[in-house]
mmCIF file of C-alpha atoms in Angstrom:
data_model
loop_
_atom_site.group_PDB
_atom_site.id
_atom_site.type_symbol
_atom_site.label_atom_id
_atom_site.label_comp_id
_atom_site.label_asym_id
_atom_site.label_seq_id
_atom_site.Cartn_x
_atom_site.Cartn_y
_atom_site.Cartn_z
ATOM 1 C CA MET B 1 3.104 -31.915 12.691
ATOM 2 C CA THR B 2 6.223 -32.133 15.139
ATOM 3 C CA ALA B 3 7.586 -29.381 17.165
ATOM 4 C CA ILE B 4 10.853 -28.882 18.281
ATOM 5 C CA ASN B 5 11.785 -26.999 21.478
ATOM 6 C CA VAL B 6 14.988 -25.409 21.676
ATOM 7 C CA PHE B 7 16.384 -23.644 24.627
ATOM 8 C CA PRO B 8 19.214 -20.969 24.605
ATOM 9 C CA SER B 9 21.066 -23.112 27.007
ATOM 10 C CA GLN B 10 21.197 -26.037 24.535
ATOM 11 C CA LEU B 11 22.843 -23.490 22.146
ATOM 12 C CA ILE B 12 25.578 -22.645 23.937
ATOM 13 C CA ASP B 13 27.924 -25.808 23.401
ATOM 14 C CA ALA B 14 26.735 -25.579 19.916
ATOM 15 C CA ILE B 15 28.165 -22.194 18.935
ATOM 16 C CA ASP B 16 31.948 -22.086 18.408
ATOM 17 C CA VAL B 17 33.448 -18.358 19.117
ATOM 18 C CA SER B 18 37.267 -19.642 19.497
ATOM 19 C CA ASN B 19 37.528 -18.528 15.875
ATOM 20 C CA ALA B 20 36.180 -14.834 16.062
ATOM 21 C CA THR B 21 37.816 -13.852 13.076
ATOM 22 C CA SER B 22 35.980 -16.194 10.730
ATOM 23 C CA GLY B 23 33.118 -13.595 10.701
ATOM 24 C CA LYS B 24 35.436 -10.869 9.581
ATOM 25 C CA ASP B 25 36.944 -13.156 6.707
ATOM 26 C CA MET B 26 33.493 -13.820 5.400
ATOM 27 C CA VAL B 27 32.656 -10.490 5.425
ATOM 28 C CA ILE B 28 35.870 -9.416 3.455
ATOM 29 C CA GLN B 29 35.535 -12.558 0.940
ATOM 30 C CA GLN B 30 31.742 -11.027 0.378
ATOM 31 C CA GLU B 31 32.989 -7.645 -0.100
ATOM 32 C CA ARG B 32 35.461 -8.769 -2.725
ATOM 33 C CA GLU B 33 32.869 -10.891 -4.601
ATOM 34 C CA ALA B 34 30.517 -7.911 -4.797
ATOM 35 C CA TYR B 35 33.799 -5.535 -5.982
ATOM 36 C CA ALA B 36 33.995 -8.458 -8.709
ATOM 37 C CA LEU B 37 30.620 -8.479 -9.848
ATOM 38 C CA PHE B 38 30.287 -4.373 -10.044
ATOM 39 C CA ASN B 39 33.507 -4.550 -12.133
ATOM 40 C CA GLU B 40 32.048 -7.466 -14.427
ATOM 41 C CA ALA B 41 28.949 -5.189 -14.872
ATOM 42 C CA VAL B 42 30.712 -2.210 -15.563
ATOM 43 C CA SER B 43 32.795 -4.060 -18.076
ATOM 44 C CA ASN B 44 29.433 -5.273 -19.631
ATOM 45 C CA VAL B 45 28.117 -1.610 -19.719
ATOM 46 C CA LYS B 46 31.202 -0.320 -21.456
ATOM 47 C CA ILE B 47 30.674 -2.473 -24.370
ATOM 48 C CA ILE B 48 27.230 -1.157 -24.872
ATOM 49 C CA MET B 49 27.941 2.343 -24.044
ATOM 50 C CA MET B 50 30.635 2.296 -26.870
ATOM 51 C CA PHE B 51 28.141 1.918 -29.353
ATOM 52 C CA TYR B 52 24.705 3.342 -27.981
ATOM 53 C CA THR B 53 23.969 6.467 -25.486
ATOM 54 C CA CYS B 54 22.916 4.964 -21.970
ATOM 55 C CA VAL B 55 19.493 6.094 -20.776
ATOM 56 C CA VAL B 56 19.387 4.546 -16.547
ATOM 57 C CA ALA B 57 15.842 4.444 -15.159
ATOM 58 C CA THR B 58 16.144 5.237 -11.537
ATOM 59 C CA SER B 59 14.050 5.515 -8.431
ATOM 60 C CA PHE B 60 17.180 6.138 -6.393
ATOM 61 C CA GLY B 61 16.423 2.813 -4.423
ATOM 62 C CA LYS B 62 19.156 0.164 -3.721
ATOM 63 C CA ASP B 63 19.158 -1.684 -7.029
ATOM 64 C CA SER B 64 18.493 1.315 -9.560
ATOM 65 C CA THR B 65 21.182 3.330 -7.720
ATOM 66 C CA VAL B 66 23.800 0.408 -8.017
ATOM 67 C CA VAL B 67 23.154 0.353 -11.903
ATOM 68 C CA MET B 68 23.453 4.055 -11.873
ATOM 69 C CA LEU B 69 26.901 3.973 -10.218
ATOM 70 C CA VAL B 70 27.973 1.233 -12.539
ATOM 71 C CA ALA B 71 26.990 3.274 -15.763
ATOM 72 C CA ILE B 72 28.687 6.303 -14.068
ATOM 73 C CA GLN B 73 32.164 4.215 -13.550
ATOM 74 C CA ALA B 74 31.695 2.568 -16.763
ATOM 75 C CA LEU B 75 31.617 6.196 -18.694
ATOM 76 C CA ARG B 76 34.447 7.583 -16.611
ATOM 77 C CA GLU B 77 36.743 4.523 -17.720
ATOM 78 C CA LEU B 78 35.710 4.793 -20.994
ATOM 79 C CA ILE B 79 36.361 8.768 -21.161
ATOM 80 C CA ALA B 80 39.951 8.120 -19.357
ATOM 81 C CA GLU B 81 40.809 5.526 -22.043
ATOM 82 C CA GLY B 82 40.076 7.653 -24.724
ATOM 83 C CA LYS B 83 37.559 5.518 -26.240
ATOM 84 C CA LEU B 84 34.815 8.003 -25.772
ATOM 85 C CA PRO B 85 34.741 11.992 -25.858
ATOM 86 C CA ALA B 86 34.347 13.790 -22.490
ATOM 87 C CA ASP B 87 30.892 14.962 -23.534
ATOM 88 C CA HIS B 88 29.552 11.805 -24.417
ATOM 89 C CA PRO B 89 25.988 12.006 -23.183
ATOM 90 C CA LEU B 90 24.348 9.514 -20.241
ATOM 91 C CA VAL B 91 20.699 9.896 -19.323
ATOM 92 C CA PHE B 92 18.971 8.913 -15.932
ATOM 93 C CA THR B 93 15.106 9.199 -15.853
ATOM 94 C CA ASN B 94 13.188 9.251 -12.731
ATOM 95 C CA ILE B 95 9.386 8.887 -12.922
ATOM 96 C CA ASP B 96 7.306 10.707 -10.391
ATOM 97 C CA THR B 97 4.289 8.831 -10.169
ATOM 98 C CA LYS B 98 2.175 11.591 -8.255
ATOM 99 C CA VAL B 99 1.158 8.706 -5.868
ATOM 100 C CA GLU B 100 4.597 8.312 -3.669
ATOM 101 C CA ASN B 101 4.958 9.036 0.123
ATOM 102 C CA HIS B 102 6.370 12.410 0.521
ATOM 103 C CA LEU B 103 9.342 11.430 1.989
ATOM 104 C CA VAL B 104 10.212 9.327 -1.032
ATOM 105 C CA GLN B 105 9.625 12.266 -3.264
ATOM 106 C CA MET B 106 12.070 14.096 -1.242
ATOM 107 C CA LEU B 107 14.429 11.872 -1.484
ATOM 108 C CA SER B 108 14.396 11.474 -5.134
ATOM 109 C CA TYR B 109 14.819 15.338 -5.372
ATOM 110 C CA TYR B 110 17.658 15.232 -3.159
ATOM 111 C CA GLU B 111 19.519 12.275 -5.026
ATOM 112 C CA GLN B 112 18.844 14.307 -8.558
ATOM 113 C CA ASP B 113 20.801 17.129 -6.995
ATOM 114 C CA ARG B 114 23.418 15.334 -5.521
ATOM 115 C CA VAL B 115 24.041 13.211 -8.909
ATOM 116 C CA ALA B 116 24.033 16.363 -10.778
ATOM 117 C CA LYS B 117 26.546 18.205 -8.347
ATOM 118 C CA PHE B 118 28.891 14.883 -8.591
ATOM 119 C CA ALA B 119 28.900 15.132 -12.313
ATOM 120 C CA THR B 120 29.648 18.655 -12.553
ATOM 121 C CA GLU B 121 32.008 19.108 -9.694
ATOM 122 C CA ALA B 122 33.773 15.802 -8.892
ATOM 123 C CA VAL B 123 34.115 14.464 -12.440
ATOM 124 C CA SER B 124 34.035 18.053 -14.451
ATOM 125 C CA TYR B 125 31.100 16.235 -16.646
ATOM 126 C CA THR B 126 28.146 18.514 -17.736
ATOM 127 C CA HIS B 127 26.738 16.219 -20.460
ATOM 128 C CA LEU B 128 24.710 14.020 -17.604
ATOM 129 C CA THR B 129 20.958 14.736 -17.942
ATOM 130 C CA LEU B 130 18.516 14.184 -15.405
ATOM 131 C CA PRO B 131 15.165 14.663 -16.771
ATOM 132 C CA THR B 132 12.130 13.974 -14.413
ATOM 133 C CA ILE B 133 9.289 12.495 -16.265
ATOM 134 C CA TYR B 134 5.617 13.196 -14.642
ATOM 135 C CA SER B 135 3.068 10.895 -15.412
ATOM 136 C CA VAL B 136 -0.482 12.316 -15.710
#
């Protein structure tokens, strides 16, 4: 087994800070890539949504929130393009396992209310369904 000792004083010459904007440029590029991936996902969901009522399971965590936002954006675009009627349903499900930390449960209720408020106020959409499925 080999151990390598590195001391902070040895790193000073190894770090180039002469171009401090390079980090900002990298973040901008990553944001562009993220937007491109989001828009690609929206395009893919639009194809599905043209033929099916979408049901999106959400825990309101980071991953499922992105999927939920993709579905909402896809529906908004299809309605704006006149390809779906304004009352086309979009269903989100959330399962309460009754074993979650109470703070996670509170977040879930809070996010459900936020999505419902967004659907009715921001986009004047009243056919978004947020059933909570309880397991026994």
